[in-house]
mmCIF file of C-alpha atoms in Angstrom:
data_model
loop_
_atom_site.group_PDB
_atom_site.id
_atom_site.type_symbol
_atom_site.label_atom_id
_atom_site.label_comp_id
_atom_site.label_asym_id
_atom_site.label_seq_id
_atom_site.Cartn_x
_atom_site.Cartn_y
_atom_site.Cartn_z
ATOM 1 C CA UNK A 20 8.125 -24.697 -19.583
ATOM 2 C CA UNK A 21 4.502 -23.369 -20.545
ATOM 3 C CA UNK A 22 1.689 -24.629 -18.245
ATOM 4 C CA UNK A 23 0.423 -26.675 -21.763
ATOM 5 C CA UNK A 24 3.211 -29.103 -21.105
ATOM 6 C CA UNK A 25 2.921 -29.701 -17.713
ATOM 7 C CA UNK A 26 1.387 -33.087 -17.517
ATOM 8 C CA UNK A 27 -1.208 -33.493 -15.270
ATOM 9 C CA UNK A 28 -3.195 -36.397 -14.574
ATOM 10 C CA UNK A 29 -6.865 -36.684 -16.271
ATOM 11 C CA UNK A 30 -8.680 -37.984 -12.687
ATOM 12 C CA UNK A 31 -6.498 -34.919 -10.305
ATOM 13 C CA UNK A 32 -7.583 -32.086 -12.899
ATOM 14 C CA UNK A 33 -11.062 -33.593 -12.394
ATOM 15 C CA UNK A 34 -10.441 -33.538 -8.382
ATOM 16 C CA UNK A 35 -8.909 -29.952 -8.274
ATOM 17 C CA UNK A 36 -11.824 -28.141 -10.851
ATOM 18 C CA UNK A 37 -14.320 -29.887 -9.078
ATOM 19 C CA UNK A 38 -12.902 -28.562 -5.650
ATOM 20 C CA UNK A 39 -12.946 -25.027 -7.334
ATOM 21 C CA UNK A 40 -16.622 -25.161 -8.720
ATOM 22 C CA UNK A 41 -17.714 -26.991 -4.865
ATOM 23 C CA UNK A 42 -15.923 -23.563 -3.434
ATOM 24 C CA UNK A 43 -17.239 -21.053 -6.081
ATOM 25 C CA UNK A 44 -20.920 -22.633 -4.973
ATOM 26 C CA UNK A 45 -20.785 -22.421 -1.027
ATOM 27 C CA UNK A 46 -19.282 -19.020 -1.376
ATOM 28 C CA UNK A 47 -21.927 -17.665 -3.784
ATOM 29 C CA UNK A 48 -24.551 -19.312 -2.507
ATOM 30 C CA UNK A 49 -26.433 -19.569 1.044
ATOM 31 C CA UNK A 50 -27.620 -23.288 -0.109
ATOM 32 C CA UNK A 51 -28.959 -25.227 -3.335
ATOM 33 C CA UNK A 52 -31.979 -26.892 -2.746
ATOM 34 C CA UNK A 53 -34.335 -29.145 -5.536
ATOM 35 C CA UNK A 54 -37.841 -28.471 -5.074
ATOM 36 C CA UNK A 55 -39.783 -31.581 -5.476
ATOM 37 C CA UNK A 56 -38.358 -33.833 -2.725
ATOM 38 C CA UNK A 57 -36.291 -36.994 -4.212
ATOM 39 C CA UNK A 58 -33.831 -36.515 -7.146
ATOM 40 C CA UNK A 59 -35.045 -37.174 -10.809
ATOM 41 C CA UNK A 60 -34.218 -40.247 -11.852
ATOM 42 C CA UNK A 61 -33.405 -39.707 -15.505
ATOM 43 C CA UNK A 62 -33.843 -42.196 -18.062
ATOM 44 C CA UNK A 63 -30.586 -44.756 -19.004
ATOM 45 C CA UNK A 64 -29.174 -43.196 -22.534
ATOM 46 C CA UNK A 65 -27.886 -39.914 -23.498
ATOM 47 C CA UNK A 66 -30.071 -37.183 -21.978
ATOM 48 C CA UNK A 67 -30.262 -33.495 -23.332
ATOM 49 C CA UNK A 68 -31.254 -31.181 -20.232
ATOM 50 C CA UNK A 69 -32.424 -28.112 -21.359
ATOM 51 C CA UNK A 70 -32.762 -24.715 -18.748
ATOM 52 C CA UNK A 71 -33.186 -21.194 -18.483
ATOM 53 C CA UNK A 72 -30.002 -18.978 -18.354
ATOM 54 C CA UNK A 73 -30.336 -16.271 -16.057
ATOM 55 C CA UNK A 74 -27.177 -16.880 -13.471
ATOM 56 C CA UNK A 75 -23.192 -16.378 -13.726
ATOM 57 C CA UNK A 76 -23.329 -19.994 -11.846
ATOM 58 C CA UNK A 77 -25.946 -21.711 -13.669
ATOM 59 C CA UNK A 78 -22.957 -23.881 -15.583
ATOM 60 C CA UNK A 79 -21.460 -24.671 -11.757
ATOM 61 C CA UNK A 80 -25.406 -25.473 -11.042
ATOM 62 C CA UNK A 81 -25.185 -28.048 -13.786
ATOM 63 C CA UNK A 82 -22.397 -29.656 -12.594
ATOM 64 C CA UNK A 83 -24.023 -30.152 -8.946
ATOM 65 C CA UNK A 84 -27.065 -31.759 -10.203
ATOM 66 C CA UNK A 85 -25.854 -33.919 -12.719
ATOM 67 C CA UNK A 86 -22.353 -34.993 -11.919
ATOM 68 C CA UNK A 87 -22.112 -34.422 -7.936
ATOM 69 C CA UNK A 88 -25.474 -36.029 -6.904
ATOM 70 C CA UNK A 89 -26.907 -37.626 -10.035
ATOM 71 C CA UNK A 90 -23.247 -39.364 -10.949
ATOM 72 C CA UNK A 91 -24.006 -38.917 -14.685
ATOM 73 C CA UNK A 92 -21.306 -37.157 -17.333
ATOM 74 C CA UNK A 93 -22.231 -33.668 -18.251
ATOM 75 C CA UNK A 94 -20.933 -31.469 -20.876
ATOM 76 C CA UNK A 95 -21.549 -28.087 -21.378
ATOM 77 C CA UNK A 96 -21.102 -26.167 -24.786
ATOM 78 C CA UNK A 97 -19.388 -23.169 -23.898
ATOM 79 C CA UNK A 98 -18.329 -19.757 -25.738
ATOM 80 C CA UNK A 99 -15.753 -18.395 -23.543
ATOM 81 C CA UNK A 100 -13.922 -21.621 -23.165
ATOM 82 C CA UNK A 101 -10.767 -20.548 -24.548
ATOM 83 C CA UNK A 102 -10.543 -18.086 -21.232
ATOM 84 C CA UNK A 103 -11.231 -21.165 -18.777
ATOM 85 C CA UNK A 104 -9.828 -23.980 -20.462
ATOM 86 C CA UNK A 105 -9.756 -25.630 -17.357
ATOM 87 C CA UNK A 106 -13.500 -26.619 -17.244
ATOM 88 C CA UNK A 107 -12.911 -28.897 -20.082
ATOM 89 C CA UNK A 108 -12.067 -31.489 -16.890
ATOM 90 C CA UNK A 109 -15.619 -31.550 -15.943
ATOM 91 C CA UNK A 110 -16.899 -31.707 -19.765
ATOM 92 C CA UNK A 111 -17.210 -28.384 -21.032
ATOM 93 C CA UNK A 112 -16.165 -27.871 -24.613
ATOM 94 C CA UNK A 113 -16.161 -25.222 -27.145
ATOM 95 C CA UNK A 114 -18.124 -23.404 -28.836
ATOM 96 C CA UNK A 115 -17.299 -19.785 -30.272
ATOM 97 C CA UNK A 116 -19.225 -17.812 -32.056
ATOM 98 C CA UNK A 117 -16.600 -16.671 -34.306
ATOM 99 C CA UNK A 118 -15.145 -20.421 -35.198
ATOM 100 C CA UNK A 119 -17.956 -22.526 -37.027
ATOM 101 C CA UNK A 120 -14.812 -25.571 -37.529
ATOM 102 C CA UNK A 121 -14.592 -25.418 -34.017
ATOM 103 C CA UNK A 122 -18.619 -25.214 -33.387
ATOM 104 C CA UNK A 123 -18.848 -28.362 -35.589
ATOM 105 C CA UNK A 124 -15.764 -30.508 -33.774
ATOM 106 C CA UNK A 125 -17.255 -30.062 -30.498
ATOM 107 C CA UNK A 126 -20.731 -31.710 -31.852
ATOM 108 C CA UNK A 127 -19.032 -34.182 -33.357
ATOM 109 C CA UNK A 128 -16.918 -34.482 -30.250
ATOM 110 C CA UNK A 129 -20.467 -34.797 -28.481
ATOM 111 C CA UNK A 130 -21.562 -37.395 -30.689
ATOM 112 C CA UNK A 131 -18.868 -39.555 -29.873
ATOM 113 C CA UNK A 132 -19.372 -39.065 -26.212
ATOM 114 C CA UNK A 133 -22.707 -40.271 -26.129
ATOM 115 C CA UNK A 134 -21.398 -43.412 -27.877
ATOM 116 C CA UNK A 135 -18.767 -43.953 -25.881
ATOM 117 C CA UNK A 136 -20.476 -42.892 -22.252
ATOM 118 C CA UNK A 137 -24.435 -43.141 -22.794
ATOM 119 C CA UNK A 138 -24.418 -41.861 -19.320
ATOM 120 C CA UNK A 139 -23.684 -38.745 -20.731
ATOM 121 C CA UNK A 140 -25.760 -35.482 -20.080
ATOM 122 C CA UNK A 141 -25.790 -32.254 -22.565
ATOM 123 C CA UNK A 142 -26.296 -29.557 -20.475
ATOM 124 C CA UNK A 143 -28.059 -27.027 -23.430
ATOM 125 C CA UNK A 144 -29.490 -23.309 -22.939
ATOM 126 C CA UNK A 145 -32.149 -22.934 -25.829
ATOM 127 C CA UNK A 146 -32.552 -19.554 -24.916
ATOM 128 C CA UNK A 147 -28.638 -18.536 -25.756
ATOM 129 C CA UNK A 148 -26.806 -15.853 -24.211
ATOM 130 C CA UNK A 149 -26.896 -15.307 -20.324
ATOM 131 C CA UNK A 150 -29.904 -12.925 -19.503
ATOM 132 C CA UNK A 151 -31.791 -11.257 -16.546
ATOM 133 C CA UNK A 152 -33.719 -13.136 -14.687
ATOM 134 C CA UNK A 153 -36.621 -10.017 -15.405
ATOM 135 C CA UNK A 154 -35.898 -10.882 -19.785
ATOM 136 C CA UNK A 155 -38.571 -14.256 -18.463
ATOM 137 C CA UNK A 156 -37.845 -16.939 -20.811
ATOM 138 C CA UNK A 157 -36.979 -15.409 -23.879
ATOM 139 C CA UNK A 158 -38.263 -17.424 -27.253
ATOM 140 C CA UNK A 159 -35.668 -20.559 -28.219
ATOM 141 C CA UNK A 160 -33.318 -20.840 -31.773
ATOM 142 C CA UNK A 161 -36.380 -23.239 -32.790
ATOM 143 C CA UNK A 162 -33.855 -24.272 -35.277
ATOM 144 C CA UNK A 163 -31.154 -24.402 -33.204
ATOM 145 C CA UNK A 164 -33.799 -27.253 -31.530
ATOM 146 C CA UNK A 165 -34.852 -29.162 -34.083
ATOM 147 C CA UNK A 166 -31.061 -29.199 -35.603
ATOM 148 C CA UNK A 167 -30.110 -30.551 -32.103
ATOM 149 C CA UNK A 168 -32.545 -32.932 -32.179
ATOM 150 C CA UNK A 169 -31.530 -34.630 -35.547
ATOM 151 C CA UNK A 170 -28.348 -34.350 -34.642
ATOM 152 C CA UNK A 171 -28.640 -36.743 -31.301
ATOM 153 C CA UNK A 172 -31.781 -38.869 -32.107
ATOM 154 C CA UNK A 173 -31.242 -41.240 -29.699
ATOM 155 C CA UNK A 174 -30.961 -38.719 -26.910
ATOM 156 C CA UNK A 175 -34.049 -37.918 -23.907
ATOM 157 C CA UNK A 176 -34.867 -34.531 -23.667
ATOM 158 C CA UNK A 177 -35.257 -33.285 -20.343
ATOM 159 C CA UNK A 178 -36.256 -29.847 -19.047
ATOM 160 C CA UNK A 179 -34.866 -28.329 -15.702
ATOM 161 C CA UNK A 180 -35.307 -25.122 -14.106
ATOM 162 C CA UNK A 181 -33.405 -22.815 -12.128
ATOM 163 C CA UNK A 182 -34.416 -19.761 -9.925
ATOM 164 C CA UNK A 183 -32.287 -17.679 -7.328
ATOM 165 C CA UNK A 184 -33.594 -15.373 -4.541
ATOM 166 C CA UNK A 185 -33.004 -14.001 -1.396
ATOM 167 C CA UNK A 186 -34.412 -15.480 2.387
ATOM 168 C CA UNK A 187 -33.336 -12.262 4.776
ATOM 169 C CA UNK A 188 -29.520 -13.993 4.486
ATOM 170 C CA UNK A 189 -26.211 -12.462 3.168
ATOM 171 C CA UNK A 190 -26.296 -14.797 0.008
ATOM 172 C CA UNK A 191 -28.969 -16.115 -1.951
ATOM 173 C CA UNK A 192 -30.851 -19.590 -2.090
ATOM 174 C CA UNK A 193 -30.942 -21.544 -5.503
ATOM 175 C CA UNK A 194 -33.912 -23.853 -6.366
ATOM 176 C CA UNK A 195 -33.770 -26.250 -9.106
ATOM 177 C CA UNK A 196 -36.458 -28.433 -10.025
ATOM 178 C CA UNK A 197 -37.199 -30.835 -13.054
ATOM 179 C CA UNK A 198 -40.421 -32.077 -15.530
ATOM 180 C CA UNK A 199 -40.569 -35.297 -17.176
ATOM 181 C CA UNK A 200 -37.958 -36.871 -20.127
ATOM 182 C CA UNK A 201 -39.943 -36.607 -23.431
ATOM 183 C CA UNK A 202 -38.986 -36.430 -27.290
ATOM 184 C CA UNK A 203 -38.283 -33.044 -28.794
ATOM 185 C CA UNK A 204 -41.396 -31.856 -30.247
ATOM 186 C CA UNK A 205 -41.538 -28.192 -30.476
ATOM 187 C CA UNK A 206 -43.114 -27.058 -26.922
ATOM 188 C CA UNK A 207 -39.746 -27.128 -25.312
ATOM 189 C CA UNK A 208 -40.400 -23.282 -24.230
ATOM 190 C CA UNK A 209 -43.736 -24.220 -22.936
ATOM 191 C CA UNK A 210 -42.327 -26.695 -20.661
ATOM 192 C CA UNK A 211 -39.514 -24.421 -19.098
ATOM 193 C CA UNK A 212 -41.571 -21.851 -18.727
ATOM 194 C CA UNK A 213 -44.165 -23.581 -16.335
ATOM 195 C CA UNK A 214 -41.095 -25.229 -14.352
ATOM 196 C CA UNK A 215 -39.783 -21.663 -13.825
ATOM 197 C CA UNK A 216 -43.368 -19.931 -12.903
ATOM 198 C CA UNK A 217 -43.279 -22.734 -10.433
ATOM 199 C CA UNK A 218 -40.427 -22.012 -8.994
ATOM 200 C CA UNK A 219 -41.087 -18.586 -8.235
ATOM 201 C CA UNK A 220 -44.229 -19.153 -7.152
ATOM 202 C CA UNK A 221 -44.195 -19.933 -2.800
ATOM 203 C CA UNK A 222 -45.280 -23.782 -2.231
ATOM 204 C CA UNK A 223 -45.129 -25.958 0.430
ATOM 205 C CA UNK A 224 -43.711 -28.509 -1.700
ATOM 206 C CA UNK A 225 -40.564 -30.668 -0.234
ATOM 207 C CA UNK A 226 -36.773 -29.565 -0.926
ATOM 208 C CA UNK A 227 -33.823 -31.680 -0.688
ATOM 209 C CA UNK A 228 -30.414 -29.563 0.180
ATOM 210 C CA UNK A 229 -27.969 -30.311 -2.418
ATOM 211 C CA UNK A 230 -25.508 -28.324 -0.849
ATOM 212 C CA UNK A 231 -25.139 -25.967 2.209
ATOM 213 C CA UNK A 232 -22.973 -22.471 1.772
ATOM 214 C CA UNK A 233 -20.812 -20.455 3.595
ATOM 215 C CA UNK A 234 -22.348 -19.300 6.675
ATOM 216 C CA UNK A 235 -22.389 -15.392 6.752
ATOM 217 C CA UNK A 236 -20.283 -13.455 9.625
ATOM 218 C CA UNK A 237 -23.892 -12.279 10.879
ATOM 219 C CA UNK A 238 -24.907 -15.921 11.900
ATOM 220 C CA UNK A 239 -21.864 -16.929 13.565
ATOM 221 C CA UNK A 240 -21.469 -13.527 15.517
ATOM 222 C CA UNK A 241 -23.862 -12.972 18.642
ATOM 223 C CA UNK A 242 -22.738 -10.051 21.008
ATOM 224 C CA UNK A 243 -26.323 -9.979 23.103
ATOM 225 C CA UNK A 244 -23.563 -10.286 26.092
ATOM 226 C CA UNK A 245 -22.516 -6.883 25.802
ATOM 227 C CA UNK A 246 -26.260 -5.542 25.449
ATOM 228 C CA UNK A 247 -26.432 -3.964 28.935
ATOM 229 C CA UNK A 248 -23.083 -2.167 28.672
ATOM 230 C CA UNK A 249 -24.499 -0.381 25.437
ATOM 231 C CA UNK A 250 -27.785 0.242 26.940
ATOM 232 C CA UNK A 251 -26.095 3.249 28.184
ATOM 233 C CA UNK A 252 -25.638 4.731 24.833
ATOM 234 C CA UNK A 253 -29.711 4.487 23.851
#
């Protein structure tokens, strides 16, 4: 019997992916923090949040913020689907570059979701492919944008940002932070880019842990009880 007809219930596939993205997160990450103190609170209706893509975990990110502490529905277009087909229980769908039929069902597909669930939230990377964090924010599909935008005219846009670095631990910290819903109108790029500057730039501004990682060996281990028997080797 091939795994494809193994039936599996809908809500436990939900359960056990979102048990593997929770693990993936704590072990990649020191912590995940949102810069700006309290949570956005994003507007009732479809919303399409738009971010830079510089991290292998920026999809896991997305389904933190949104599903784990906002409790909306996000879905993620995504081109290596067919090799994680899995994800599809927390909303990701596909979108090759080599299957236009396919392209087209999943925005269709998306369509109907934000009929169906208004809740739901299109997680969308204007920028395209996964780059360095050093690339900046390179320049959006602006017709990838406004094509997006006719497609879903009922939908918020909503820009979010997403920075990683390191705070003298054995994993990195991630900081997200958020602007304000508007209507697509062509300075999407703007907007993103000032988030991210922000981010990178040190603030006093409050943070609100999303989620606290795995602790590294180096915090749990203290051997300052054997310091005067190595003395001896100074």
């Amino acid at each position: 019997m091939s795994f494809s007809t193994v039936f599996l219930p809908v809500a436990l596939a939900r359960r056990l992916v979102a048990a593997l993205l929770r693990w993936d997160l704590r072990h990649a990450f020191r912590r995940v923090c949102w810069v700006g103190g309290t949570l956005p609170d994003l507007p009732d209706g479809p919303v399409i949040a738009y971010a830079n893509h510089h991290h292998f975990y920026d999809g896991h990110l997305a389904w933190l913020l949104f599903r784990a502490r906002l409790e909306r529905r996000p879905t993620l277009w995504m081109e290596e689907w067919d090799r994680f087909p899995f994800f599809a229980a927390v909303g990701a769908q596909p979108f090759p570059a080599d299957d236009p039929a396919r392209r087209a069902a999943t925005v269709r597909r998306t369509a109907r979701r934000f009929r169906a669930h208004p809740s739901t939230v299109l997680v969308y990377y204007p920028g395209g492919t996964l780059h360095p964090p050093e690339d900046g924010i390179q320049a959006f599909q602006a017709e990838a944008v406004t094509r997006i935008a006719r497609l879903y005219p009922s939908a918020t846009w909503w820009p979010y940002a997403v920075h990683v670095t390191w705070r003298n631990e054995a994993t990195p910290t991630a900081f997200l932070t958020g602007g304000t819903p508007h209507e697509a109108d062509g300075h999407e790029h703007d907007r993103l880019q000032r988030l991210w500057q922000r981010l990178q730039t040190p603030s006093d501004r409050p943070t609100k842990t999303l989620l606290r990682g795995r602790q590294s060996l180096e915090e749990w281990w203290d051997f300052s009880f054997a310091s005067s028997f190595f003395e001896r080797y100074l």
